[in-house]
Amino acid sequence: MSARIIDGKAIAASIRQEMTSEVAQLKENGIVPGLAVVIIGDDPASKVYVGQKEKGCAQIGIYSEKHDLPGDTSEEELLDLIDKLNKDDKINGILVQLPLPKQIDEKRVLYAIDSAKDVDGFHPENIGKMVIGEDTFLPCTPHGIMVLLEHSGIDLKGKEAVVVGRSNIVGKPILLMLLSKSATVTICHSKTVDLNFHTARADVLIAAVGIPEMIKGDMVKDGVVVIDVGVNRLESGKLVGDVEFESVSKKASAITPVPGGVGPMTITMLLKNTIKAAKKQSLTK
Ligand code: NAP
């Protein structure tokens, strides 16, 4: 079997095209969605991600502003900026690029963002709403995975879904989202005994670990659908996922590539959440 490629780049492009028309229509009604992106320090990967987010906004007509703060910014200074952005009517969504420097408590910062402007979906109020299935801002990467599965016509009802990784930003939220679509979900992590036993049962396998190509072809069954969240830079400079594409794609029925799979969807869902925030906030003005 040779796997169908789930083309995240193409799916993201078609969603962004729809969003461009939606933003144009909102603007005709006097609503201009606005996103503030805050970056602290000189982490090269963070700079690339922030650049992609700004580009994504410009592409579909969302107003964006970047707050580029030095690496020695204090927690109080950052909290002051968030307070200003919370009160700024031009800004519907606030994103603080992680990781933060050591002197800043990540939790205090994420909790300080107005939950109505929490387009990353990391505020505990929004996480709580997700758990009980209320409408909220869903975290962007797992939300993007769900949209990829839906666009690819993959029905999750009754399927064995196995997630490798239990981070707050990917593993735990995707568990809830898969469950909400009636999959039977198993979540694995570094203490899981016999990982292969679980991966080999999966109808749908989500790998979010951060170990280059750790999922091999002999760990999966024929026909599995594989979503590779991992982004790992090898010493050679090559970008690879958590899945060994060469061997796994021979057994899978569908698989996401790295790059060009989950990555483009993450930013697309951020833009979607910013539009949603702008629409909701326009109703309360
Ligand atoms: P993370 O916070 O480092 O979590 C990694 C998870 O993998 C942990 O739950 C850990 O288990 C588990 N793990 C580690 N070694 C394992 C092993 N040998 N067997 C089974 N599980 C193991 O990572 P993350 O933030 O979720 O990110 C995961 C990957 O996705 C990274 O490569 C990251 O760059 C990528 N990512 C991509 C996007 C995108 O938009 N494309 C977005 C976010 C993340 P414990 O909990 O027991 O430690």
Tab-separated table of N, CA and C and ligand atoms in Angstrom, residues 49 141 164-171 188-192 195 207-211 214 228-232 240 242 262-267, ligand 1:
chain	number	residue	atom	x	y	z
A	49	TYR	N	8.514	31.738	13.570
A	49	TYR	CA	7.075	31.516	13.782
A	49	TYR	C	6.310	32.839	13.781
A	141	THR	N	-2.881	24.005	17.096
A	141	THR	CA	-2.313	22.804	16.441
A	141	THR	C	-3.305	21.633	16.456
A	164	VAL	N	0.552	9.809	20.643
A	164	VAL	CA	1.829	9.658	21.356
A	164	VAL	C	2.290	11.061	21.730
A	165	GLY	N	2.328	11.344	23.038
A	165	GLY	CA	2.646	12.687	23.547
A	165	GLY	C	1.470	13.231	24.334
A	166	ARG	N	1.754	13.839	25.502
A	166	ARG	CA	0.658	14.342	26.351
A	166	ARG	C	0.907	15.790	26.769
A	167	SER	N	1.439	16.609	25.839
A	167	SER	CA	1.693	18.015	26.193
A	167	SER	C	0.371	18.770	26.305
A	168	ASN	N	0.438	19.918	27.008
A	168	ASN	CA	-0.761	20.748	27.146
A	168	ASN	C	-1.191	21.369	25.823
A	169	ILE	N	-0.214	21.554	24.903
A	169	ILE	CA	-0.586	22.259	23.665
A	169	ILE	C	-1.001	21.329	22.531
A	170	VAL	N	-0.599	20.053	22.598
A	170	VAL	CA	-1.005	19.132	21.520
A	170	VAL	C	-1.709	17.877	22.076
A	171	GLY	N	-0.971	17.052	22.821
A	171	GLY	CA	-1.476	15.732	23.212
A	171	GLY	C	-2.787	15.766	23.981
A	188	CYS	N	-0.404	7.949	24.887
A	188	CYS	CA	0.873	7.364	25.316
A	188	CYS	C	1.864	8.477	25.633
A	189	HIS	N	2.870	8.137	26.425
A	189	HIS	CA	3.873	9.126	26.850
A	189	HIS	C	5.158	8.396	27.183
A	190	SER	N	6.104	9.110	27.794
A	190	SER	CA	7.434	8.515	27.982
A	190	SER	C	7.437	7.353	28.974
A	191	LYS	N	6.397	7.241	29.805
A	191	LYS	CA	6.357	6.142	30.787
A	191	LYS	C	5.491	4.974	30.300
A	192	THR	N	4.949	5.084	29.102
A	192	THR	CA	4.108	4.005	28.559
A	192	THR	C	4.949	2.737	28.389
A	195	LEU	N	5.081	0.696	23.977
A	195	LEU	CA	4.477	1.673	23.058
A	195	LEU	C	3.975	0.992	21.774
A	207	ALA	N	1.309	11.531	16.185
A	207	ALA	CA	2.615	11.544	16.844
A	207	ALA	C	3.008	12.978	17.172
A	208	ALA	N	3.138	13.271	18.474
A	208	ALA	CA	3.528	14.624	18.937
A	208	ALA	C	4.529	14.456	20.064
A	209	VAL	N	5.733	14.085	19.696
A	209	VAL	CA	6.737	13.681	20.673
A	209	VAL	C	7.958	14.614	20.678
A	210	GLY	N	8.466	14.909	19.475
A	210	GLY	CA	9.687	15.707	19.388
A	210	GLY	C	10.935	14.841	19.306
A	211	ILE	N	10.776	13.573	18.878
A	211	ILE	CA	11.936	12.697	18.650
A	211	ILE	C	11.946	12.338	17.155
A	214	MET	N	10.805	8.612	15.246
A	214	MET	CA	10.730	7.512	16.231
A	214	MET	C	9.663	6.456	15.883
A	228	ASP	N	1.533	13.449	11.628
A	228	ASP	CA	2.854	13.673	12.211
A	228	ASP	C	2.985	15.144	12.618
A	229	VAL	N	2.973	15.383	13.934
A	229	VAL	CA	3.031	16.764	14.434
A	229	VAL	C	4.486	17.225	14.591
A	230	GLY	N	5.391	16.279	14.735
A	230	GLY	CA	6.781	16.603	15.062
A	230	GLY	C	7.460	17.487	14.034
A	231	VAL	N	8.285	18.380	14.539
A	231	VAL	CA	9.131	19.218	13.689
A	231	VAL	C	10.524	19.134	14.287
A	232	ASN	N	11.410	18.381	13.645
A	232	ASN	CA	12.753	18.166	14.187
A	232	ASN	C	13.789	18.503	13.124
A	240	VAL	N	12.585	16.888	9.732
A	240	VAL	CA	11.823	15.633	9.719
A	240	VAL	C	10.788	15.643	10.848
A	242	ASP	N	8.157	13.181	13.578
A	242	ASP	CA	8.341	12.129	14.587
A	242	ASP	C	8.117	10.751	13.964
A	262	VAL	N	0.939	19.363	9.214
A	262	VAL	CA	0.260	20.044	10.331
A	262	VAL	C	0.668	21.522	10.423
A	263	GLY	N	1.951	21.807	10.161
A	263	GLY	CA	2.488	23.164	10.346
A	263	GLY	C	1.631	24.279	9.751
A	264	PRO	N	1.304	24.228	8.444
A	264	PRO	CA	0.532	25.323	7.853
A	264	PRO	C	-0.861	25.472	8.468
A	265	MET	N	-1.386	24.365	9.040
A	265	MET	CA	-2.725	24.419	9.638
A	265	MET	C	-2.724	25.179	10.959
A	266	THR	N	-1.616	25.111	11.698
A	266	THR	CA	-1.562	25.764	13.008
A	266	THR	C	-1.807	27.268	12.862
A	267	ILE	N	-1.089	27.883	11.928
A	267	ILE	CA	-1.246	29.338	11.752
A	267	ILE	C	-2.625	29.666	11.175
B	1	NAP	P1	6.539	18.233	24.503
B	1	NAP	O1	5.839	19.228	25.338
B	1	NAP	O2	8.017	18.123	24.580
B	1	NAP	O3	5.900	16.801	24.797
B	1	NAP	C1	6.445	15.628	24.259
B	1	NAP	C2	5.636	14.446	24.706
B	1	NAP	O4	6.226	13.283	24.162
B	1	NAP	C3	5.601	14.259	26.224
B	1	NAP	O5	4.286	13.989	26.642
B	1	NAP	C4	6.518	13.080	26.470
B	1	NAP	O6	6.118	12.245	27.562
B	1	NAP	C5	6.337	12.280	25.183
B	1	NAP	N1	7.487	11.421	24.958
B	1	NAP	C6	8.794	11.736	25.036
B	1	NAP	N2	9.562	10.661	24.766
B	1	NAP	C7	8.715	9.641	24.512
B	1	NAP	C8	8.890	8.278	24.179
B	1	NAP	N3	10.101	7.737	24.042
B	1	NAP	N4	7.800	7.531	23.991
B	1	NAP	C9	6.562	8.036	24.112
B	1	NAP	N5	6.321	9.335	24.434
B	1	NAP	C10	7.399	10.123	24.622
B	1	NAP	O7	6.227	18.424	22.953
B	1	NAP	P2	5.063	19.201	22.147
B	1	NAP	O8	5.135	20.642	22.455
B	1	NAP	O9	3.764	18.479	22.268
B	1	NAP	O10	5.616	18.985	20.665
B	1	NAP	C11	5.833	17.710	20.110
B	1	NAP	C12	6.417	17.861	18.722
B	1	NAP	O11	5.491	18.574	17.903
B	1	NAP	C13	7.704	18.673	18.652
B	1	NAP	O12	8.518	18.168	17.615
B	1	NAP	C14	7.240	20.071	18.284
B	1	NAP	O13	8.215	20.829	17.604
B	1	NAP	C15	6.089	19.742	17.372
B	1	NAP	N6	5.044	20.781	17.296
B	1	NAP	C16	4.660	21.158	16.046
B	1	NAP	C17	3.661	22.095	15.911
B	1	NAP	C18	3.220	22.488	14.529
B	1	NAP	O14	2.503	23.455	14.388
B	1	NAP	N7	3.609	21.746	13.506
B	1	NAP	C19	3.058	22.655	17.030
B	1	NAP	C20	3.448	22.227	18.296
B	1	NAP	C21	4.447	21.269	18.412
B	1	NAP	P3	6.141	12.747	29.103
B	1	NAP	O15	4.938	13.642	29.254
B	1	NAP	O16	6.040	11.501	29.877
B	1	NAP	O17	7.431	13.502	29.269
